[in-house]
Amino acid sequence: MTDPRELYQQVILEHNKKPRNFGKLDPCTHHAEGHNPLCGDQLELSLVIENGVVADIKFQGSGCAIDVASASLMTGIVKGKPVAEAEAMIEQFRGMVRGELDPATQAPLLGRLTLFSGVKDLPSRVKCAILPWATLHAALRGEEEASTE
Amino acid sequence: MSATLQPLDVTAIRRDFPLLSRVLSGKPVVYLDSAVSGQMPLCAIERMAKYERDEHTNVHRGVSTLSQQATDSYEAAREKVRRFLGAASVREIVWTRGTTEAINLVAQTFGRKVVQAGDEILVSAMEHHANIVPWQMLAQEKGATLKVIPITDDGELILESLDELITERTKLLAVTHVSNVLGTVNPIKEIIARAHAKGVPVLVDGAQAVPHLKVDVQDLDADFYVFSGHKLSGPTGIGALYGKLAHLEAMPPWHGGGNMIRSVTWEKTTYMAAPGKFEAGTPPIAAAIGLGAALDYLTNLGLDRIAAQEHDLLVYATERLERIPGLHILGKARDKASVISFVVEGIHPHDMGSLLDGEGVVIRAGHHCAQPLMARYNVPATTRASFAYFNTREDIDVLVSAVEKAIELFK
């Protein structure tokens, strides 16, 4: 992919404009803040985990379309999933946007989120796509902060 | 702008910059990022290559003809910087790695000497991190306070606040000549005069000023004036600190090592006079010589003609960008250099940056190493286009249509 327009597909633009699961859960069981020091993107995740399952999840913050759409789609796909499966998704998503695994065959848990695979061709934007996932990883581990530094 | 000024032959000038004929992502490069780094003309690139190929050795070393020739070329470049800045003596020109190192040098020598607990250092709200962090570090070390000259929404310094902000505790004023984000040209001569009236020395960050306007440090009466070579059509890794000789002589050395000493014994080391005492170790010789060649190139084109060309581009680009619905320009100072920062409603600057990149348009999207200024305008980042003497109105047309395309996509 040489044209960044290919990454800005309708799904990403639409989730950027109308992000799902936007806001804050209060009370929540898990919480973390993510920062991308390079561009100043900020993201706050709050989760309710019950019996090892992500019962609810919300995010808020400001960032670019890649970041916001990634957070919106991520919260949608992990909601209702066991924590272990969410962890596996994090690994697959990270590997995919870094170009380390093939989205067609090696990211079965990600479903349509493989549309982010094009990010690997825009190295400066990989961290934008990863930020929500790094923040989720921190929250699940009980850490309060994540950084893509 | 003088009516008799012969305009630059931009078509011919563009041939001096090989990068401008490159194709990126299938599109011809439109380089609108000179505020990040200026492109080097071929003559400077070739001068550096000639040094490395035919003349390479060290400077200030021994009696060999080769070393003497290298020293002569290197010192001739220093003289070119002196002339470019209008300094009285070549001894007032200290080579540094760039603006950042020059400011740190002053903070850690002059600053450490004059700033004590309870004192104040004054900066402005539009500073680059390079002219904030070294002073913050010094203030923290000394128990001093950093105070900030505020700006208007249009991006001009509120100079009425100056008399109140400069107190008997103020030991230094550090201010930028031209804002790297807003393009504002600050009335440096007036600011220096008002600071001097209260006995406060002034350091001027000239990184964004020297590429656009003629600087005369004696006319400005600046105590320190700093810049980077790579923003001035020169290479990276070289820059200079101008300091009034009386200041430089009174300042302690900074880095210790070879080159900066007069004699070393186990008991005691004596130091070179300025500028030598600030130049420990082997300098970037090729870079200094390359910068000298770049200064010759700019002088030959004529800084007044460069300023006229860039002003035309600034006016044209401002007019065209302002007409785009939802686009807001940050920085509307009356006196502006050819730098335009903007934000577009509903499109994050990084998305804009990627989409412009896909059209071959090279711009900067980010916080521009000026996070406090971003906070002042309540934006996370901006998109910034900056124009040099080799740019054309056609370049701006490409920028405008690429911005419009991005807006269309995000609709």
Coordinates of C-alpha atoms in Angstrom, one line a residue:
Chain A
M1 CA 0.0 0.0 0.0
T2 CA 1.5 3.3 -1.0
D3 CA -1.6 5.4 -0.8
P4 CA -2.7 6.2 2.8
R5 CA -6.2 6.8 1.5
E6 CA -6.5 3.0 1.3
L7 CA -6.2 2.8 5.1
Y8 CA -8.9 5.4 5.6
Q9 CA -11.7 3.1 4.7
Q10 CA -15.3 3.8 5.4
V11 CA -15.3 1.7 8.5
I12 CA -12.4 3.6 10.1
L13 CA -13.8 7.0 9.1
E14 CA -17.3 6.1 10.4
H15 CA -16.0 4.8 13.7
N16 CA -13.9 8.0 14.0
K17 CA -16.9 10.1 13.5
K18 CA -19.2 8.1 15.8
P19 CA -17.1 6.1 18.2
R20 CA -18.8 3.2 19.9
N21 CA -18.5 2.6 23.7
F22 CA -17.3 6.2 24.2
G23 CA -17.3 7.4 27.8
K24 CA -16.4 6.2 31.3
L25 CA -17.6 3.3 33.4
D26 CA -18.1 4.3 37.0
P27 CA -17.7 2.1 39.0
C28 CA -15.3 -0.1 37.1
T29 CA -13.0 -3.0 38.1
H30 CA -10.1 -2.1 35.7
H31 CA -8.8 1.2 34.5
A32 CA -5.8 2.5 32.6
E33 CA -4.6 5.6 30.7
G34 CA -2.6 5.5 27.6
H35 CA -0.4 8.1 26.1
N36 CA 1.4 8.4 22.8
P37 CA 4.2 10.9 23.7
L38 CA 5.1 11.4 20.1
C39 CA 1.8 12.9 19.1
G40 CA 0.0 13.6 22.3
D41 CA -2.8 11.2 21.8
Q42 CA -4.5 10.3 25.1
L43 CA -6.9 7.5 25.9
E44 CA -8.7 6.4 29.0
L45 CA -10.1 2.9 29.3
S46 CA -12.5 1.6 32.0
L47 CA -13.7 -2.0 32.2
V48 CA -16.0 -4.1 34.3
I49 CA -14.7 -7.7 34.5
E50 CA -17.0 -10.3 35.9
N51 CA -16.1 -14.0 36.3
G52 CA -13.1 -13.6 33.9
V53 CA -15.2 -12.0 31.2
V54 CA -15.1 -8.4 29.9
A55 CA -18.7 -7.6 30.9
D56 CA -18.4 -3.9 29.8
I57 CA -15.8 -1.5 28.5
K58 CA -15.7 2.2 27.5
F59 CA -13.0 4.6 26.3
Q60 CA -12.6 8.3 26.2
G61 CA -9.9 10.6 25.0
S62 CA -8.7 12.5 22.0
G63 CA -6.6 11.3 19.1
C64 CA -6.4 10.8 15.4
A65 CA -8.9 8.7 13.3
I66 CA -6.7 5.6 13.4
D67 CA -6.5 5.8 17.2
V68 CA -10.1 6.5 17.8
A69 CA -11.4 3.9 15.3
S70 CA -9.0 1.4 16.7
A71 CA -10.4 2.0 20.2
S72 CA -14.0 2.0 19.0
L73 CA -13.6 -1.3 17.2
M74 CA -11.5 -2.8 20.0
T75 CA -14.0 -2.1 22.7
G76 CA -16.7 -3.6 20.5
I77 CA -14.8 -6.8 19.8
V78 CA -13.6 -7.6 23.3
K79 CA -16.9 -6.9 25.0
G80 CA -18.4 -10.2 26.3
K81 CA -15.1 -12.1 25.6
P82 CA -13.1 -13.9 28.3
V83 CA -10.0 -12.0 29.4
A84 CA -7.7 -14.7 28.0
E85 CA -9.3 -14.2 24.6
A86 CA -8.9 -10.5 24.8
E87 CA -5.2 -11.0 25.7
A88 CA -4.8 -13.2 22.6
M89 CA -6.5 -10.5 20.5
I90 CA -4.0 -7.9 21.7
E91 CA -1.1 -10.2 20.6
Q92 CA -2.7 -10.7 17.2
F93 CA -3.4 -7.1 16.7
R94 CA 0.1 -6.0 17.6
G95 CA 1.7 -8.6 15.4
M96 CA -0.6 -7.6 12.5
V97 CA 0.1 -3.9 12.5
R98 CA 3.8 -4.5 12.9
G99 CA 3.7 -6.7 9.8
E100 CA 4.9 -9.7 11.8
L101 CA 1.9 -11.9 11.0
D102 CA -0.3 -12.4 8.0
P103 CA -3.8 -11.0 8.7
A104 CA -5.4 -13.5 6.3
T105 CA -4.2 -16.6 8.1
Q106 CA -2.6 -15.7 11.5
A107 CA -5.2 -13.3 13.0
P108 CA -8.3 -15.4 13.3
L109 CA -9.7 -13.6 16.4
L110 CA -9.6 -10.2 14.8
G111 CA -12.4 -10.6 12.3
R112 CA -12.9 -7.4 10.3
L113 CA -10.3 -5.6 12.5
T114 CA -7.8 -7.0 10.0
L115 CA -8.7 -3.8 8.0
F116 CA -6.0 -2.1 10.2
S117 CA -3.4 -4.3 8.6
G118 CA -2.5 -1.5 6.2
V119 CA -1.1 0.5 9.0
K120 CA 2.1 -1.5 8.8
D121 CA 2.9 0.5 5.6
L122 CA 2.7 3.8 7.6
P123 CA 5.3 3.2 10.2
S124 CA 4.7 6.6 11.8
R125 CA 1.1 5.6 12.5
V126 CA 1.6 2.1 13.9
K127 CA 1.7 3.5 17.5
C128 CA -1.7 5.3 16.9
A129 CA -3.4 2.0 16.1
I130 CA -1.7 0.1 18.9
L131 CA -2.4 2.7 21.7
P132 CA -5.9 1.4 22.7
W133 CA -4.6 -2.2 22.7
A134 CA -1.5 -1.3 24.8
T135 CA -3.8 0.5 27.2
L136 CA -6.1 -2.5 27.4
H137 CA -3.1 -4.7 28.1
A138 CA -2.1 -2.4 30.9
A139 CA -5.6 -2.4 32.4
L140 CA -5.9 -6.2 32.3
R141 CA -2.6 -6.4 34.1
G142 CA -3.7 -4.0 36.7
E143 CA -1.4 -1.2 35.6
E144 CA -2.6 2.3 35.6
E145 CA -0.6 3.7 32.7
A146 CA 0.5 2.6 29.2
S147 CA 2.8 4.4 26.8
T148 CA 3.7 3.6 23.3
E149 CA 7.1 5.3 23.8
Chain B
M1 CA 9.2 45.0 -0.7
S2 CA 11.1 47.2 -3.0
A3 CA 9.6 47.6 -6.4
T4 CA 13.1 47.6 -8.0
L5 CA 14.0 44.2 -6.5
Q6 CA 14.8 41.6 -9.3
P7 CA 12.7 38.5 -8.5
L8 CA 14.5 35.2 -8.0
D9 CA 14.8 32.8 -10.9
V10 CA 13.0 30.0 -9.1
T11 CA 13.1 27.6 -12.0
A12 CA 16.9 27.8 -12.1
I13 CA 17.2 27.7 -8.3
R14 CA 15.1 24.4 -8.2
R15 CA 17.8 22.7 -10.3
D16 CA 20.2 23.3 -7.3
F17 CA 18.1 21.0 -5.2
P18 CA 18.0 17.4 -6.5
L19 CA 15.4 16.3 -3.9
L20 CA 12.8 18.6 -5.4
S21 CA 12.7 16.4 -8.5
R22 CA 12.1 13.2 -6.6
V23 CA 8.9 11.2 -6.7
L24 CA 7.4 9.8 -3.5
S25 CA 4.4 7.5 -3.4
G26 CA 4.1 8.0 -7.1
K27 CA 3.8 11.8 -6.7
P28 CA 6.3 14.5 -7.4
V29 CA 7.7 15.8 -4.1
V30 CA 6.3 19.2 -2.9
Y31 CA 8.6 20.1 -0.1
L32 CA 6.8 22.5 2.3
D33 CA 8.8 21.6 5.4
S34 CA 11.8 24.0 5.4
A35 CA 11.0 25.0 9.0
V36 CA 11.8 21.4 10.0
S37 CA 14.9 21.3 7.9
G38 CA 16.0 23.4 4.9
Q39 CA 17.1 21.7 1.7
M40 CA 20.8 22.0 0.9
P41 CA 21.9 23.4 -2.5
L42 CA 24.2 21.2 -4.5
C43 CA 27.2 23.6 -4.1
A44 CA 27.1 23.0 -0.3
I45 CA 26.7 19.2 -0.7
E46 CA 29.6 19.1 -3.1
R47 CA 31.8 21.3 -1.0
M48 CA 31.3 18.9 1.9
A49 CA 32.1 15.9 -0.4
K50 CA 35.2 17.7 -1.6
Y51 CA 36.4 18.1 1.9
E52 CA 35.8 14.5 2.7
R53 CA 37.4 13.3 -0.5
D54 CA 40.4 15.6 -1.0
E55 CA 41.0 17.5 2.2
H56 CA 39.9 15.3 5.1
T57 CA 42.0 15.5 8.3
N58 CA 41.6 17.3 11.6
V59 CA 41.8 21.0 12.4
H60 CA 44.1 22.9 14.8
R61 CA 46.5 19.9 14.6
G62 CA 50.2 20.2 14.0
V63 CA 52.2 21.4 11.1
S64 CA 51.0 19.4 8.2
T65 CA 49.9 21.3 5.1
L66 CA 46.7 19.3 5.0
S67 CA 45.8 20.2 8.5
Q68 CA 46.6 23.8 7.9
Q69 CA 44.3 23.9 4.8
A70 CA 41.5 22.2 6.7
T71 CA 41.9 24.7 9.5
D72 CA 41.8 27.6 7.0
S73 CA 38.6 26.3 5.4
Y74 CA 37.0 25.7 8.8
E75 CA 37.9 29.1 10.1
A76 CA 36.9 30.8 6.9
A77 CA 33.4 29.3 7.5
R78 CA 33.4 30.9 11.0
E79 CA 34.2 34.2 9.3
K80 CA 31.2 33.7 7.0
V81 CA 28.9 33.2 10.0
R82 CA 30.3 36.4 11.5
R83 CA 29.6 38.4 8.4
F84 CA 26.1 36.7 8.1
L85 CA 25.2 37.8 11.6
G86 CA 26.9 41.1 11.5
A87 CA 29.1 40.4 14.5
A88 CA 32.0 42.6 15.3
S89 CA 34.6 39.9 15.9
V90 CA 35.0 36.3 14.7
R91 CA 35.9 35.5 18.3
E92 CA 32.2 36.0 19.1
I93 CA 31.2 33.0 17.0
V94 CA 31.2 29.7 18.8
W95 CA 30.5 26.5 16.8
T96 CA 27.9 24.3 18.3
R97 CA 25.9 21.2 17.1
G98 CA 22.9 23.5 16.7
T99 CA 20.5 25.8 18.4
T100 CA 19.7 23.4 21.2
E101 CA 23.3 22.9 22.1
A102 CA 24.0 26.6 21.9
I103 CA 21.2 27.4 24.4
N104 CA 22.3 24.7 26.8
L105 CA 25.9 26.1 26.6
V106 CA 24.6 29.5 27.7
A107 CA 22.3 28.1 30.3
Q108 CA 25.1 26.0 31.9
T109 CA 27.9 28.6 31.8
F110 CA 26.5 32.1 31.8
G111 CA 23.2 31.0 33.3
R112 CA 24.8 29.0 36.2
K113 CA 26.9 32.0 37.0
V114 CA 24.2 34.8 37.0
V115 CA 21.1 32.9 38.2
Q116 CA 20.8 32.2 41.9
A117 CA 18.1 31.0 44.3
G118 CA 15.0 33.3 44.1
D119 CA 16.0 34.7 40.8
E120 CA 13.8 34.7 37.7
I121 CA 14.3 33.7 34.1
L122 CA 11.9 35.1 31.5
V123 CA 10.8 33.3 28.4
S124 CA 7.8 33.7 26.1
A125 CA 4.7 31.6 25.5
M126 CA 5.8 30.8 22.0
E127 CA 9.1 29.1 22.7
H128 CA 10.3 25.9 21.2
H129 CA 11.2 23.2 23.8
A130 CA 14.9 24.0 23.1
N131 CA 14.3 27.5 24.7
I132 CA 12.2 26.2 27.6
V133 CA 13.7 23.0 28.9
P134 CA 17.4 24.2 29.4
W135 CA 16.0 27.2 31.5
Q136 CA 13.6 25.0 33.4
M137 CA 16.5 22.7 34.3
L138 CA 18.6 25.6 35.4
A139 CA 15.8 27.1 37.4
Q140 CA 15.2 23.7 39.1
E141 CA 18.9 23.4 39.9
K142 CA 19.2 26.9 41.3
G143 CA 15.8 27.3 43.0
A144 CA 14.9 30.0 40.5
T145 CA 11.6 30.7 38.8
L146 CA 10.6 30.6 35.1
K147 CA 8.2 33.4 34.0
V148 CA 6.4 33.6 30.7
I149 CA 5.5 36.5 28.5
P150 CA 2.0 35.9 27.3
I151 CA 0.7 36.1 23.8
T152 CA -2.5 37.3 22.1
D153 CA -4.8 35.0 20.2
D154 CA -3.3 36.3 17.0
G155 CA 0.1 35.1 18.2
E156 CA 1.8 38.3 19.1
L157 CA 3.7 38.9 22.4
I158 CA 1.9 41.0 24.9
L159 CA 4.7 43.5 25.3
E160 CA 2.7 45.7 27.7
S161 CA 3.3 42.9 30.3
L162 CA 7.1 43.3 29.9
D163 CA 7.6 46.1 32.4
E164 CA 5.7 44.1 35.0
L165 CA 7.4 40.8 34.2
I166 CA 10.9 42.1 34.3
T167 CA 11.8 42.6 38.0
E168 CA 15.0 43.2 39.9
R169 CA 15.2 39.4 40.2
T170 CA 15.2 38.8 36.4
K171 CA 18.6 37.6 35.4
L172 CA 18.0 36.6 31.8
L173 CA 15.4 37.0 29.0
A174 CA 15.3 34.1 26.4
V175 CA 13.0 34.7 23.5
T176 CA 12.6 33.5 20.0
H177 CA 13.0 35.9 17.0
V178 CA 10.5 34.0 14.8
S179 CA 8.0 31.4 16.1
N180 CA 8.4 28.0 14.5
V181 CA 4.7 27.4 14.9
L182 CA 3.0 30.8 14.4
G183 CA 5.5 32.4 12.1
T184 CA 5.4 35.5 14.3
V185 CA 8.4 37.8 13.8
N186 CA 8.9 39.3 17.3
P187 CA 10.1 43.0 17.6
I188 CA 13.4 41.8 19.0
K189 CA 15.2 45.1 18.9
E190 CA 12.5 46.8 21.0
I191 CA 12.4 43.8 23.4
I192 CA 16.2 43.9 23.9
A193 CA 16.2 47.6 24.4
R194 CA 13.5 47.3 27.1
A195 CA 15.3 44.4 28.8
H196 CA 18.6 46.3 28.7
A197 CA 17.0 49.4 30.2
K198 CA 16.5 47.2 33.3
G199 CA 19.9 45.6 33.0
V200 CA 18.7 42.2 31.8
P201 CA 20.7 40.4 29.2
V202 CA 18.9 38.7 26.3
L203 CA 19.4 35.4 24.4
V204 CA 17.6 35.3 21.0
D205 CA 16.6 31.9 19.5
G206 CA 17.2 32.7 15.8
A207 CA 16.7 29.2 14.4
Q208 CA 13.6 30.2 12.4
A209 CA 14.6 33.8 11.8
V210 CA 18.0 33.5 9.9
P211 CA 16.5 31.6 6.9
H212 CA 14.0 34.4 6.3
L213 CA 15.4 37.8 7.3
K214 CA 18.6 39.7 7.5
V215 CA 19.9 39.6 11.1
D216 CA 22.4 42.1 12.5
V217 CA 23.3 41.2 16.0
Q218 CA 25.0 44.5 16.7
D219 CA 22.0 46.5 15.5
L220 CA 19.8 44.3 17.7
D221 CA 22.3 44.6 20.5
A222 CA 21.6 40.9 21.4
D223 CA 23.8 39.4 24.1
F224 CA 23.4 36.0 22.6
Y225 CA 22.0 34.9 19.3
V226 CA 21.8 31.2 18.3
F227 CA 20.9 29.3 15.2
S228 CA 21.2 25.9 13.5
G229 CA 22.9 25.3 10.1
H230 CA 20.3 22.8 8.8
K231 CA 17.5 25.3 8.9
L232 CA 19.7 27.6 6.8
S233 CA 20.2 25.4 3.8
G234 CA 23.2 23.9 5.6
P235 CA 23.9 20.4 7.0
T236 CA 22.7 19.0 10.3
G237 CA 25.1 18.7 13.3
I238 CA 26.4 22.3 13.0
G239 CA 25.1 25.6 14.4
A240 CA 26.5 28.6 16.1
L241 CA 26.3 30.7 19.2
Y242 CA 27.0 34.4 18.9
G243 CA 27.9 36.0 22.2
K244 CA 29.2 39.4 23.0
L245 CA 32.9 39.0 23.6
A246 CA 32.7 40.5 27.1
H247 CA 30.1 37.8 28.0
L248 CA 32.1 34.9 26.4
E249 CA 35.3 36.0 28.1
A250 CA 33.6 36.1 31.5
M251 CA 32.0 32.7 31.0
P252 CA 33.6 29.5 32.3
P253 CA 34.3 26.8 29.8
W254 CA 31.7 24.1 29.3
H255 CA 32.9 20.7 28.0
G256 CA 36.5 19.8 28.9
G257 CA 38.9 18.0 26.6
G258 CA 41.3 18.5 23.7
N259 CA 41.2 21.7 21.6
M260 CA 39.9 23.9 24.4
I261 CA 43.0 24.1 26.5
R262 CA 46.1 26.2 26.5
S263 CA 48.1 23.9 28.8
V264 CA 47.4 20.9 30.9
T265 CA 49.4 19.7 33.9
W266 CA 48.3 17.4 36.8
E267 CA 48.1 20.5 38.9
K268 CA 46.2 22.8 36.7
T269 CA 44.7 23.4 33.2
T270 CA 44.5 26.7 31.5
Y271 CA 41.9 27.4 28.8
M272 CA 41.9 28.9 25.4
A273 CA 40.3 32.3 24.9
A274 CA 36.8 32.5 23.4
P275 CA 35.6 30.9 21.3
G276 CA 38.2 28.1 21.7
K277 CA 37.4 27.4 25.3
F278 CA 33.9 26.3 24.3
E279 CA 34.9 24.0 21.5
A280 CA 36.2 20.8 23.1
G281 CA 37.0 17.8 20.9
T282 CA 37.0 17.4 17.1
P283 CA 34.3 19.5 15.6
P284 CA 32.1 18.6 12.6
I285 CA 34.5 20.0 10.1
A286 CA 32.8 19.1 6.9
A287 CA 29.5 20.4 8.3
A288 CA 31.0 23.8 9.2
I289 CA 32.6 24.1 5.7
G290 CA 29.3 23.0 4.1
L291 CA 27.4 25.6 6.1
G292 CA 29.9 28.3 4.9
A293 CA 29.1 27.2 1.3
A294 CA 25.4 27.4 2.0
L295 CA 25.8 30.9 3.4
D296 CA 27.6 32.0 0.3
Y297 CA 24.7 30.5 -1.8
L298 CA 22.1 32.5 0.2
T299 CA 24.1 35.7 0.2
N300 CA 24.5 35.3 -3.6
L301 CA 20.8 35.0 -4.1
G302 CA 20.2 37.9 -1.8
L303 CA 18.4 37.8 1.5
D304 CA 16.1 40.6 0.4
R305 CA 15.1 38.7 -2.7
I306 CA 14.6 35.5 -0.7
A307 CA 12.4 37.5 1.8
A308 CA 10.3 38.9 -1.1
Q309 CA 9.7 35.5 -2.7
E310 CA 8.8 33.9 0.6
H311 CA 6.5 36.8 1.5
D312 CA 4.6 36.4 -1.8
L313 CA 4.2 32.7 -1.0
L314 CA 3.0 33.4 2.5
V315 CA 0.3 35.9 1.2
Y316 CA -0.8 33.6 -1.5
A317 CA -1.0 30.5 0.7
T318 CA -2.8 32.4 3.5
E319 CA -5.4 33.7 1.0
R320 CA -6.0 30.2 -0.5
L321 CA -6.1 28.3 2.8
E322 CA -8.3 30.8 4.5
R323 CA -11.0 30.2 1.9
I324 CA -11.3 26.5 2.8
P325 CA -14.3 26.0 5.1
G326 CA -13.5 24.5 8.5
L327 CA -9.8 25.4 8.2
H328 CA -8.3 27.7 10.8
I329 CA -4.9 29.3 10.7
L330 CA -3.0 29.6 14.0
G331 CA -0.9 32.7 14.2
K332 CA -2.1 35.9 12.5
A333 CA 0.6 38.3 13.5
R334 CA 1.0 41.4 11.5
D335 CA 4.7 40.6 10.9
K336 CA 5.0 36.9 9.9
A337 CA 7.6 34.7 8.3
S338 CA 6.6 32.1 5.7
V339 CA 5.2 29.5 8.2
I340 CA 1.5 28.6 8.3
S341 CA 0.1 26.3 11.0
F342 CA -3.5 25.2 10.6
V343 CA -6.1 22.9 12.0
V344 CA -9.2 21.5 10.2
E345 CA -12.4 20.8 12.0
G346 CA -13.0 17.1 12.4
I347 CA -9.6 16.0 11.0
H348 CA -6.7 15.3 13.4
P349 CA -3.4 16.8 12.2
H350 CA -1.8 13.4 12.0
D351 CA -4.5 12.1 9.7
M352 CA -4.1 15.2 7.6
G353 CA -0.3 14.7 7.6
S354 CA -0.6 11.1 6.4
L355 CA -3.1 12.1 3.6
L356 CA -0.9 15.0 2.4
D357 CA 2.1 12.6 2.5
G358 CA 0.2 10.3 0.2
E359 CA -0.1 13.3 -2.3
G360 CA 3.7 13.9 -2.2
V361 CA 3.2 17.0 0.0
V362 CA 5.8 17.1 2.8
I363 CA 4.6 19.1 5.8
R364 CA 4.9 18.7 9.5
A365 CA 2.1 17.4 11.6
G366 CA 2.6 17.4 15.4
H367 CA 3.2 19.6 18.4
H368 CA 6.3 21.2 16.8
C369 CA 8.3 20.8 20.1
A370 CA 6.0 23.5 21.5
Q371 CA 3.6 21.7 23.8
P372 CA 2.9 24.7 26.0
L373 CA 2.0 26.7 22.9
M374 CA -0.4 23.9 21.8
A375 CA -2.0 24.0 25.3
R376 CA -2.3 27.8 24.9
Y377 CA -4.4 27.2 21.8
N378 CA -6.1 24.1 23.2
V379 CA -5.1 21.9 20.3
P380 CA -3.1 18.6 20.5
A381 CA -1.2 19.4 17.4
T382 CA -1.3 21.4 14.1
T383 CA -0.5 20.8 10.5
R384 CA 2.3 23.2 9.4
A385 CA 3.4 24.2 6.0
S386 CA 6.6 26.3 5.6
F387 CA 7.8 27.9 2.5
A388 CA 11.3 28.5 1.2
Y389 CA 12.8 30.5 -1.7
F390 CA 12.7 27.4 -4.0
N391 CA 8.9 27.0 -3.5
T392 CA 6.3 28.2 -6.1
R393 CA 2.7 29.2 -6.1
E394 CA 2.1 25.8 -7.9
D395 CA 3.4 24.0 -4.8
I396 CA 0.8 25.8 -2.8
D397 CA -1.9 24.9 -5.3
V398 CA -0.9 21.2 -4.8
L399 CA -1.1 21.7 -1.0
V400 CA -4.6 23.3 -1.2
S401 CA -6.0 20.6 -3.4
A402 CA -4.5 17.9 -1.2
V403 CA -6.1 19.5 1.9
E404 CA -9.5 19.7 0.0
K405 CA -9.2 16.1 -0.9
A406 CA -8.6 15.1 2.7
I407 CA -11.6 17.1 3.8
E408 CA -13.7 15.4 1.2
L409 CA -12.6 12.0 2.4
F410 CA -13.5 12.8 6.0
K411 CA -16.9 14.3 5.2

